[in-house]
CSV table of C-alpha atoms and ligand atoms in Angstrom, one decimal:
chain,number,residue,atom,x,y,z
A,1,MET,CA,0.4,47.3,-37.8
A,2,ARG,CA,0.6,45.3,-40.4
A,3,VAL,CA,-2.0,43.0,-38.6
A,4,ILE,CA,-4.4,46.0,-37.9
A,5,ASN,CA,-4.4,46.9,-41.9
A,6,ARG,CA,-4.8,43.4,-42.9
A,7,HIS,CA,-8.0,43.2,-40.1
A,8,LEU,CA,-9.7,46.3,-41.8
A,9,ARG,CA,-8.9,45.9,-45.1
A,10,LEU,CA,-10.8,42.1,-44.6
A,11,GLN,CA,-13.6,44.2,-42.6
A,12,GLY,CA,-13.9,46.2,-45.5
A,13,LEU,CA,-14.1,43.2,-48.0
A,14,SER,CA,-16.7,41.6,-46.1
A,15,ALA,CA,-18.8,44.8,-45.6
A,16,HIS,CA,-18.2,45.0,-49.6
A,17,LEU,CA,-19.2,41.2,-49.9
A,18,ARG,CA,-22.4,41.8,-47.7
A,19,MET,CA,-23.9,44.8,-49.6
A,20,ASN,CA,-23.1,43.1,-53.1
A,21,HIS,CA,-24.7,39.7,-52.1
A,22,ARG,CA,-26.8,40.1,-48.9
A,23,LYS,CA,-27.5,36.5,-48.8
A,24,THR,CA,-29.8,36.2,-45.6
A,25,TRP,CA,-33.5,37.9,-45.8
A,26,ASP,CA,-35.9,37.9,-43.4
A,27,LEU,CA,-39.8,38.0,-44.8
A,28,PHE,CA,-42.4,39.2,-42.0
A,29,CYS,CA,-46.0,38.5,-42.6
A,30,HIS,CA,-48.6,39.5,-40.8
A,31,VAL,CA,-52.2,37.5,-42.0
A,32,VAL,CA,-54.6,40.4,-42.0
A,33,ASP,CA,-57.5,38.2,-43.5
A,34,ASN,CA,-57.7,35.5,-46.6
A,35,LEU,CA,-54.8,34.2,-48.2
A,36,GLY,CA,-53.4,37.3,-50.3
A,37,ASP,CA,-50.7,38.3,-47.2
A,38,ILE,CA,-48.9,34.6,-47.3
A,39,GLY,CA,-50.0,34.1,-50.5
A,40,VAL,CA,-47.7,36.9,-52.1
A,41,THR,CA,-45.1,36.4,-49.2
A,42,TRP,CA,-45.1,32.6,-50.1
A,43,ARG,CA,-44.3,33.5,-53.6
A,44,LEU,CA,-41.5,36.0,-53.2
A,45,ALA,CA,-39.9,33.5,-50.5
A,46,ARG,CA,-39.5,30.8,-52.7
A,47,GLN,CA,-38.4,32.6,-55.5
A,48,LEU,CA,-35.7,34.4,-53.4
A,49,VAL,CA,-34.3,31.1,-52.6
A,50,HIS,CA,-35.1,29.1,-55.9
A,51,GLU,CA,-33.9,32.1,-58.1
A,52,HIS,CA,-31.8,34.0,-56.3
A,53,GLY,CA,-29.9,31.9,-54.2
A,54,ARG,CA,-30.8,33.5,-50.9
A,55,VAL,CA,-31.3,32.2,-47.5
A,56,VAL,CA,-34.8,33.0,-46.4
A,57,ARG,CA,-36.5,33.2,-43.1
A,58,LEU,CA,-40.9,33.6,-43.0
A,59,TYR,CA,-41.8,34.8,-40.2
A,60,VAL,CA,-45.5,34.1,-40.2
A,61,ASP,CA,-48.3,34.5,-37.6
A,62,ASP,CA,-51.1,32.2,-39.0
A,63,LEU,CA,-49.6,28.8,-39.8
A,64,ASN,CA,-53.2,27.7,-40.7
A,65,SER,CA,-54.2,30.0,-43.3
A,66,PHE,CA,-50.6,29.1,-45.1
A,67,HIS,CA,-51.6,25.6,-44.7
A,68,ALA,CA,-54.2,26.1,-47.4
A,69,ILE,CA,-52.3,26.9,-50.1
A,70,CYS,CA,-48.9,24.9,-48.8
A,71,PRO,CA,-50.5,21.4,-48.0
A,72,GLU,CA,-46.7,20.3,-46.8
A,73,LEU,CA,-46.6,22.9,-44.3
A,74,ASN,CA,-47.1,21.4,-40.4
A,75,PRO,CA,-49.3,24.4,-39.0
A,76,ARG,CA,-48.3,22.8,-35.4
A,77,LEU,CA,-44.3,23.6,-35.9
A,78,ALA,CA,-42.9,26.8,-34.5
A,79,GLN,CA,-39.6,26.5,-37.0
A,80,GLN,CA,-39.4,24.1,-40.2
A,81,THR,CA,-37.8,24.5,-43.7
A,82,VAL,CA,-40.6,24.1,-46.8
A,83,CYS,CA,-39.1,24.0,-50.4
A,84,GLY,CA,-35.9,25.2,-49.1
A,85,VAL,CA,-37.4,28.2,-47.1
A,86,GLU,CA,-37.1,28.3,-43.0
A,87,VAL,CA,-40.5,28.8,-42.1
A,88,LEU,CA,-40.9,30.2,-38.3
A,89,SER,CA,-43.7,31.4,-36.3
A,90,TRP,CA,-43.9,35.1,-35.4
A,91,GLY,CA,-42.6,34.7,-32.1
A,92,ARG,CA,-39.4,33.4,-33.2
A,93,GLN,CA,-38.2,36.9,-33.9
A,94,GLN,CA,-37.7,37.5,-30.3
A,95,GLN,CA,-34.6,35.7,-30.1
A,96,ALA,CA,-33.2,36.3,-33.6
A,97,GLU,CA,-30.8,38.5,-35.2
A,98,PRO,CA,-31.6,40.2,-38.2
A,99,GLY,CA,-30.6,38.9,-41.4
A,100,ASP,CA,-29.0,41.0,-44.3
A,101,VAL,CA,-32.3,42.1,-45.6
A,102,VAL,CA,-35.5,42.5,-43.3
A,103,VAL,CA,-38.8,42.9,-45.3
A,104,GLU,CA,-42.1,43.8,-43.9
A,105,MET,CA,-44.9,42.9,-45.5
A,106,PHE,CA,-47.6,45.3,-46.5
A,107,GLY,CA,-46.5,47.5,-43.6
A,108,CYS,CA,-47.0,44.6,-40.8
A,109,HIS,CA,-44.9,45.5,-37.6
A,110,LEU,CA,-42.2,43.7,-36.1
A,111,LEU,CA,-41.8,42.9,-32.5
A,112,PRO,CA,-40.3,45.8,-30.5
A,113,SER,CA,-37.2,43.6,-29.4
A,114,PHE,CA,-36.5,42.8,-33.1
A,115,VAL,CA,-36.2,46.6,-34.3
A,116,ASP,CA,-34.3,47.3,-31.3
A,117,ARG,CA,-31.7,44.6,-32.7
A,118,ILE,CA,-32.1,46.3,-36.4
A,119,GLN,CA,-30.9,49.3,-34.8
A,120,GLN,CA,-28.4,47.8,-32.6
A,121,VAL,CA,-26.5,46.6,-35.3
A,122,GLY,CA,-26.9,49.8,-37.4
A,123,PRO,CA,-26.9,51.3,-40.9
A,124,GLY,CA,-24.9,49.7,-43.5
A,125,ARG,CA,-25.6,46.3,-41.8
A,126,VAL,CA,-29.4,45.4,-42.3
A,127,ARG,CA,-31.1,46.7,-45.5
A,128,TRP,CA,-34.8,47.3,-43.8
A,129,LEU,CA,-37.5,47.2,-46.5
A,130,ASN,CA,-41.5,47.6,-46.3
A,131,LEU,CA,-43.1,45.9,-49.6
A,132,GLU,CA,-46.1,47.3,-50.1
A,133,HIS,CA,-50.0,46.7,-51.6
A,134,LEU,CA,-50.1,46.6,-55.8
A,135,SER,CA,-52.0,49.5,-57.2
A,136,ALA,CA,-51.8,51.0,-60.6
A,137,GLU,CA,-52.5,54.8,-59.0
A,138,SER,CA,-49.8,57.1,-60.6
A,139,TRP,CA,-48.6,58.1,-57.0
A,140,VAL,CA,-47.0,54.9,-56.3
A,141,GLU,CA,-44.2,55.9,-58.9
A,142,ASP,CA,-43.2,58.8,-56.6
A,143,ALA,CA,-43.5,56.6,-53.5
A,144,HIS,CA,-41.1,53.8,-54.5
A,145,LEU,CA,-38.3,53.8,-53.2
A,146,ARG,CA,-38.7,56.7,-50.5
A,147,PRO,CA,-36.6,56.1,-47.5
A,148,SER,CA,-38.0,56.5,-44.0
A,149,PRO,CA,-35.9,57.7,-41.5
A,150,GLN,CA,-36.1,55.0,-38.0
A,151,PRO,CA,-34.8,55.9,-34.8
A,152,GLY,CA,-30.9,54.7,-35.1
A,153,GLY,CA,-30.3,56.0,-37.9
A,154,ILE,CA,-31.4,53.5,-40.4
A,155,ASN,CA,-33.8,54.2,-43.1
A,156,LYS,CA,-36.7,52.1,-43.7
A,157,LEU,CA,-37.1,51.6,-47.7
A,158,PHE,CA,-40.7,51.7,-49.2
A,159,PHE,CA,-40.9,49.3,-52.2
A,160,PHE,CA,-44.2,49.5,-54.1
A,161,PRO,CA,-45.2,46.8,-57.2
A,162,GLY,CA,-46.9,48.0,-59.7
A,163,PHE,CA,-47.3,47.9,-63.4
A,164,THR,CA,-44.8,50.5,-64.9
A,165,ASP,CA,-41.3,50.9,-65.3
A,166,ALA,CA,-41.0,53.6,-62.7
A,167,THR,CA,-42.0,50.8,-59.9
A,168,GLY,CA,-41.3,47.7,-58.7
A,169,GLY,CA,-43.2,45.3,-61.0
A,170,LEU,CA,-44.9,42.6,-60.5
A,171,LEU,CA,-44.0,38.9,-59.1
A,172,ARG,CA,-42.9,36.6,-61.8
A,173,GLU,CA,-40.6,33.8,-62.1
A,174,ALA,CA,-38.3,33.5,-64.8
A,175,ASP,CA,-39.6,30.4,-66.3
A,176,LEU,CA,-43.5,31.0,-65.4
A,177,LEU,CA,-44.3,32.1,-69.5
A,178,THR,CA,-42.4,29.3,-70.7
A,179,ARG,CA,-44.0,26.6,-68.2
A,180,ARG,CA,-47.8,28.3,-69.1
A,181,ASP,CA,-47.4,28.1,-73.0
A,182,ALA,CA,-46.1,24.1,-72.4
A,183,TRP,CA,-49.0,23.5,-70.5
A,184,GLN,CA,-51.6,25.2,-72.4
A,185,SER,CA,-49.8,23.5,-75.8
A,186,LEU,CA,-50.4,20.2,-74.5
A,187,PRO,CA,-53.9,18.8,-75.1
A,188,SER,CA,-54.0,16.5,-72.2
A,189,ALA,CA,-52.8,18.9,-69.6
A,190,ARG,CA,-56.1,20.4,-68.3
A,191,ARG,CA,-57.2,16.7,-67.9
A,192,ILE,CA,-54.6,15.6,-66.3
A,193,ALA,CA,-54.9,18.7,-63.7
A,194,LEU,CA,-58.8,18.3,-63.3
A,195,ARG,CA,-58.4,14.5,-62.8
A,196,ALA,CA,-55.8,15.5,-59.8
A,197,LEU,CA,-58.4,17.4,-58.2
A,198,GLY,CA,-60.7,14.6,-58.7
A,199,LEU,CA,-62.7,16.6,-61.6
A,200,PRO,CA,-63.9,15.4,-64.7
A,201,PRO,CA,-63.1,17.3,-67.7
A,202,PRO,CA,-65.4,20.3,-68.4
A,203,PRO,CA,-68.6,19.6,-70.9
A,204,GLU,CA,-67.6,20.0,-74.8
A,205,HIS,CA,-67.6,23.7,-76.3
A,206,ALA,CA,-68.6,24.6,-72.5
A,207,THR,CA,-67.1,28.4,-71.5
A,208,THR,CA,-64.7,27.8,-68.3
A,209,VAL,CA,-64.9,30.3,-65.6
A,210,LEU,CA,-62.5,30.1,-62.4
A,211,LEU,CA,-64.4,31.5,-59.4
A,212,PHE,CA,-62.4,32.9,-56.8
A,213,SER,CA,-64.1,36.0,-55.5
A,214,TYR,CA,-65.1,37.3,-52.3
A,215,GLY,CA,-68.7,36.6,-50.9
A,216,ARG,CA,-71.2,38.3,-53.1
A,217,SER,CA,-75.2,38.1,-52.3
A,218,ARG,CA,-76.8,38.5,-55.6
A,219,LEU,CA,-75.5,35.6,-57.9
A,220,GLY,CA,-78.8,33.8,-58.4
A,221,SER,CA,-79.9,35.6,-61.8
A,222,TRP,CA,-76.3,35.1,-63.5
A,223,LEU,CA,-76.4,31.4,-62.4
A,224,ASP,CA,-80.3,31.4,-63.6
A,225,LEU,CA,-79.0,32.8,-67.0
A,226,LEU,CA,-76.3,30.5,-67.0
A,227,ALA,CA,-78.2,27.4,-66.6
A,228,ALA,CA,-80.9,28.6,-69.2
A,229,SER,CA,-78.1,29.8,-71.7
A,230,ALA,CA,-78.1,27.5,-75.2
A,231,ARG,CA,-74.6,27.6,-74.5
A,232,PRO,CA,-72.8,25.6,-71.7
A,233,THR,CA,-70.8,26.9,-69.2
A,234,MET,CA,-68.3,25.1,-66.3
A,235,LEU,CA,-67.7,27.0,-62.9
A,236,TRP,CA,-64.8,25.5,-61.0
A,237,VAL,CA,-65.5,27.6,-57.7
A,238,CYS,CA,-63.1,27.8,-55.4
A,239,PRO,CA,-63.2,27.5,-51.6
A,240,GLY,CA,-64.5,30.6,-49.6
A,241,PRO,CA,-68.0,32.6,-48.9
A,242,ILE,CA,-68.6,32.4,-52.6
A,243,MET,CA,-68.8,28.6,-52.4
A,244,GLU,CA,-71.4,29.5,-49.5
A,245,THR,CA,-73.4,31.7,-52.2
A,246,MET,CA,-73.4,29.0,-54.3
A,247,ASN,CA,-74.4,25.9,-52.6
A,248,ASN,CA,-77.3,28.3,-51.1
A,249,TRP,CA,-78.4,28.9,-55.0
A,250,LEU,CA,-77.7,25.0,-55.9
A,251,THR,CA,-79.6,24.2,-52.6
A,252,MET,CA,-77.6,21.7,-51.8
A,253,GLN,CA,-73.7,21.5,-50.3
A,254,LEU,CA,-71.3,21.0,-53.0
A,255,ALA,CA,-68.2,18.9,-51.0
A,256,ALA,CA,-64.4,19.8,-52.9
A,257,GLY,CA,-64.1,17.7,-55.6
A,258,GLN,CA,-67.9,17.3,-56.5
A,259,THR,CA,-69.6,18.3,-59.6
A,260,THR,CA,-73.4,19.2,-60.2
A,261,VAL,CA,-75.3,20.1,-63.4
A,262,ARG,CA,-78.2,22.6,-63.4
A,263,GLY,CA,-79.4,22.9,-67.3
A,264,SER,CA,-76.3,24.2,-69.1
A,265,LEU,CA,-74.5,25.1,-66.0
A,266,THR,CA,-71.9,22.7,-64.4
A,267,VAL,CA,-70.6,23.6,-61.0
A,268,ALA,CA,-67.5,22.1,-59.5
A,269,ALA,CA,-66.4,22.9,-56.3
A,270,LEU,CA,-62.6,23.0,-56.1
A,271,PRO,CA,-60.4,21.6,-52.8
A,272,TYR,CA,-57.6,23.8,-52.4
A,273,ILE,CA,-54.9,24.1,-54.3
A,274,ALA,CA,-51.2,23.8,-53.4
A,275,GLN,CA,-49.8,27.6,-54.8
A,276,GLU,CA,-47.2,26.0,-56.9
A,277,ARG,CA,-50.5,24.4,-58.9
A,278,PHE,CA,-52.8,27.2,-58.4
A,279,ASP,CA,-51.3,28.6,-62.1
A,280,GLU,CA,-53.1,25.5,-64.1
A,281,ILE,CA,-56.6,26.2,-63.1
A,282,LEU,CA,-55.9,29.7,-64.4
A,283,TRP,CA,-54.6,28.5,-67.4
A,284,ALA,CA,-57.7,26.2,-68.0
A,285,ALA,CA,-60.0,28.9,-67.8
A,286,ASP,CA,-61.6,30.9,-70.6
A,287,LEU,CA,-62.5,33.8,-67.7
A,288,CYS,CA,-60.7,34.1,-64.5
A,289,ILE,CA,-62.8,35.6,-61.8
A,290,VAL,CA,-60.1,36.6,-59.2
A,291,ARG,CA,-59.4,38.8,-56.3
A,292,GLY,CA,-57.1,40.5,-54.0
A,293,GLU,CA,-53.4,41.0,-55.7
A,294,ASP,CA,-51.8,37.6,-56.2
A,295,SER,CA,-54.6,35.9,-58.1
A,296,PHE,CA,-55.3,39.0,-59.8
A,297,VAL,CA,-51.7,39.1,-61.2
A,298,ARG,CA,-51.5,35.4,-61.8
A,299,ALA,CA,-54.5,35.8,-63.8
A,300,GLN,CA,-52.5,38.5,-66.0
A,301,TRP,CA,-49.9,36.1,-66.1
A,302,ALA,CA,-52.4,33.6,-67.4
A,303,ALA,CA,-53.0,36.0,-70.6
A,304,ARG,CA,-56.8,35.1,-70.3
A,305,PRO,CA,-59.7,37.3,-70.1
A,306,LEU,CA,-60.2,38.4,-66.4
A,307,LEU,CA,-62.8,39.9,-63.9
A,308,TRP,CA,-60.8,41.4,-60.7
A,309,HIS,CA,-63.2,41.5,-57.5
A,310,ILE,CA,-61.5,44.1,-55.9
A,311,TYR,CA,-60.5,43.8,-52.2
A,312,PRO,CA,-63.2,46.0,-50.7
A,313,GLN,CA,-62.1,49.3,-48.3
A,314,HIS,CA,-64.8,51.0,-45.7
A,315,ASP,CA,-63.8,54.6,-47.2
A,316,ASP,CA,-64.3,53.1,-51.1
A,317,ALA,CA,-60.7,53.8,-51.7
A,318,HIS,CA,-60.6,50.5,-53.9
A,319,THR,CA,-62.9,52.4,-56.2
A,320,VAL,CA,-60.1,54.6,-57.2
A,321,LYS,CA,-57.8,51.8,-57.5
A,322,LEU,CA,-60.0,49.7,-59.6
A,323,ASP,CA,-60.6,52.5,-61.8
A,324,ALA,CA,-56.7,53.5,-61.7
A,325,PHE,CA,-55.9,49.7,-63.4
A,326,LEU,CA,-59.0,49.5,-66.2
A,327,ALA,CA,-57.4,52.6,-67.4
A,328,ARG,CA,-54.4,51.0,-68.0
A,329,TYR,CA,-55.4,48.0,-68.4
A,330,LEU,CA,-57.9,49.2,-71.5
A,331,GLU,CA,-56.0,51.5,-73.2
A,332,GLY,CA,-55.6,50.6,-76.6
A,333,ALA,CA,-58.5,48.3,-76.8
A,334,GLU,CA,-61.4,48.8,-79.2
A,335,ALA,CA,-64.2,50.5,-77.5
A,336,PRO,CA,-66.6,47.9,-77.3
A,337,LEU,CA,-64.4,45.9,-75.3
A,338,ARG,CA,-63.3,48.3,-73.2
A,339,GLU,CA,-67.0,49.3,-72.7
A,340,ALA,CA,-68.3,45.7,-72.0
A,341,THR,CA,-65.3,44.9,-69.6
A,342,ARG,CA,-65.7,48.0,-67.8
A,343,ASN,CA,-69.4,47.2,-67.1
A,344,LEU,CA,-69.0,43.6,-66.3
A,345,TRP,CA,-66.2,44.6,-63.9
A,346,MET,CA,-68.3,47.4,-62.0
A,347,ALA,CA,-71.4,45.5,-62.0
A,348,TRP,CA,-69.4,42.5,-60.1
A,349,ASN,CA,-67.8,44.9,-57.8
A,350,GLN,CA,-70.9,47.0,-57.1
A,351,GLU,CA,-73.0,44.2,-56.4
A,352,LEU,CA,-75.3,45.2,-59.3
A,353,ALA,CA,-77.2,42.2,-61.3
A,354,LEU,CA,-74.7,40.8,-63.9
A,355,ASP,CA,-77.3,39.7,-66.4
A,356,ASN,CA,-77.0,42.6,-68.7
A,357,ALA,CA,-73.3,42.9,-68.6
A,358,TRP,CA,-72.8,39.3,-69.2
A,359,ASP,CA,-74.8,39.3,-72.2
A,360,ALA,CA,-73.0,42.2,-73.3
A,361,PHE,CA,-69.5,41.0,-72.2
A,362,LEU,CA,-69.9,37.3,-73.9
A,363,PRO,CA,-69.5,38.5,-77.5
A,364,HIS,CA,-66.2,40.0,-76.6
A,365,VAL,CA,-64.5,36.7,-75.0
A,366,THR,CA,-62.5,36.3,-78.3
A,367,ALA,CA,-61.1,39.8,-78.2
A,368,ALA,CA,-60.8,39.9,-74.6
A,369,ARG,CA,-58.5,37.2,-74.8
A,370,ARG,CA,-56.4,38.3,-77.6
A,371,HIS,CA,-56.2,41.7,-75.5
A,372,ALA,CA,-55.4,39.9,-72.2
A,373,GLU,CA,-52.5,38.4,-74.4
A,374,ARG,CA,-51.2,41.8,-75.6
A,375,TRP,CA,-51.0,43.1,-72.2
A,376,CYS,CA,-49.2,40.3,-70.6
A,377,ARG,CA,-46.8,40.4,-73.5
A,378,SER,CA,-46.0,44.2,-72.6
A,379,LEU,CA,-46.4,43.3,-68.9
A,380,ALA,CA,-43.2,40.5,-69.2
A,381,LEU,CA,-41.0,43.1,-70.7
A,382,ARG,CA,-40.5,44.6,-67.4
A,383,THR,CA,-38.1,43.7,-64.7
A,384,ASP,CA,-40.0,41.5,-62.4
A,385,LEU,CA,-40.6,42.3,-58.6
A,386,ALA,CA,-37.8,39.9,-56.9
A,387,THR,CA,-35.2,41.3,-59.2
A,388,GLN,CA,-35.9,44.8,-58.5
A,389,LEU,CA,-36.2,44.2,-54.6
A,390,ARG,CA,-32.6,42.2,-54.3
A,391,ARG,CA,-31.1,45.5,-56.6
A,392,ALA,CA,-32.9,47.7,-54.3
A,393,ALA,CA,-31.7,45.9,-50.9
A,394,ARG,CA,-28.1,46.0,-52.9
A,395,ASP,CA,-28.0,49.3,-53.7
A,396,THR,CA,-29.4,51.6,-51.4
A,397,GLU,CA,-27.1,53.4,-49.1
A,398,GLU,CA,-28.5,54.3,-45.9
B,401,TRH,O1,-57.3,35.7,-50.3
B,401,TRH,P1,-57.2,37.2,-51.1
B,401,TRH,O2,-58.3,38.2,-51.1
B,401,TRH,O3,-55.9,38.4,-50.5
B,401,TRH,C1,-56.1,39.5,-49.6
B,401,TRH,C2,-56.1,39.4,-48.3
B,401,TRH,O4,-57.5,39.9,-48.6
B,401,TRH,C3,-55.4,40.6,-47.9
B,401,TRH,O5,-55.5,40.9,-46.6
B,401,TRH,C4,-55.2,41.7,-49.0
B,401,TRH,O6,-54.2,42.7,-48.3
B,401,TRH,C5,-54.7,41.4,-50.4
B,401,TRH,O7,-55.9,40.5,-50.8
B,401,TRH,C6,-55.0,42.4,-51.6
B,401,TRH,O8,-56.3,37.0,-52.8
B,401,TRH,P2,-55.2,36.9,-53.5
B,401,TRH,O9,-54.2,38.3,-53.3
B,401,TRH,O10,-55.3,36.3,-54.6
B,401,TRH,O11,-54.4,36.0,-52.2
B,401,TRH,C7,-54.9,34.1,-52.8
B,401,TRH,C8,-53.8,33.6,-52.7
B,401,TRH,O12,-54.2,31.9,-52.5
B,401,TRH,C9,-53.1,33.1,-54.3
B,401,TRH,O13,-51.3,33.4,-53.5
B,401,TRH,C10,-53.4,32.6,-54.8
B,401,TRH,C11,-53.7,31.3,-53.3
B,401,TRH,N1,-54.7,30.2,-53.6
B,401,TRH,C12,-53.8,28.7,-53.6
B,401,TRH,O14,-52.5,28.7,-53.7
B,401,TRH,N2,-54.6,27.8,-53.8
B,401,TRH,C13,-56.0,27.8,-54.1
B,401,TRH,O15,-56.5,27.0,-53.8
B,401,TRH,C14,-56.5,29.2,-53.6
B,401,TRH,C15,-57.9,29.2,-53.2
B,401,TRH,C16,-55.8,30.2,-53.4
């Protein structure tokens, strides 16, 4: 009898410890397109390992896309450890036992055999979460942490990132803003970072612009305007369809690491940068033209003026999302800055000519920077996403 009691006590203790620590996390990433699915997942995986001491297994179905932002990764290996994260090819879940926490990224579907195993181990042993897309829309607050009952008695929990206290927050490493400030206060940091990418420093007094947007056909008249302007502009262009548009305008193929000059405009083609260093190019820019989710969030942490090229959706759902973010972001900004920002973002996203919106925005760059700093400070008051995700995994009872 005494032995049985002891056994039960130990079982209870181990369940208690598991609930509090939830040590092993399985993240699942299906790459739909581009780099954002793996970009968000990779950032979260590293933070869970380095700041939260979790054991993370990351299942990915496209190791080649992953390799673009993580050069240490060997896309031919089905199992490897990178930066303390165990990276596994998608098929490896066939044989795997679920960890303490299972996170589906962006509603990706797990293999049925893995779902069966989650159900076999039953409620209480595994926490199952679905990390959703980022949106500033207000309905997100109601949907955040809503359980969805699954066969087998387990609840899947919907976790929504967001910009308010009632959402899951944004990914932000604990030391991010301190590192950013240290980097930005070092006069040589930008030159060193650019040199590491094979690029020269920008021309003196140039407005520096990072261009990481989706493809856009109407860029020519804006580039003509920049080239003809009295004021120098430096454009750092990321790889992807936008570089093709740029090359068409330049009538040459600019290779990664090459720079060319057209009047007042200097264009540099960036290579793919390891994700750990991607922030530096945002920190270096006066304006960040970003897209998707992760670069969009990182530009906000860079505290620099930004222009968001939102991921286009067929049913125009992105227009609502864009409006929702602009409404939050521009709240409290002076009316002229509000109008200039909104017009520029709309012109970019609706594929309109940019010339007028650009000319109208430029006089507000300094105010836009002050506003971006304020916005960043206010966001930083909120608990970061990884910490909130851990809480959700620990606290929620089935
Ligand atoms: O690539 P994105 O457009 O991503 C996505 C996808 O379209 C996805 O399907 C959709 O769900 C999501 O948007 C909304 O943009 P994003 O989110 O900015 O992701 C890019 C990632 O790539 C980000 O983590 C930064 C990283 N990156 C580097 O690390 N180095 C680089 O050189 C570049 C160009 C990007």
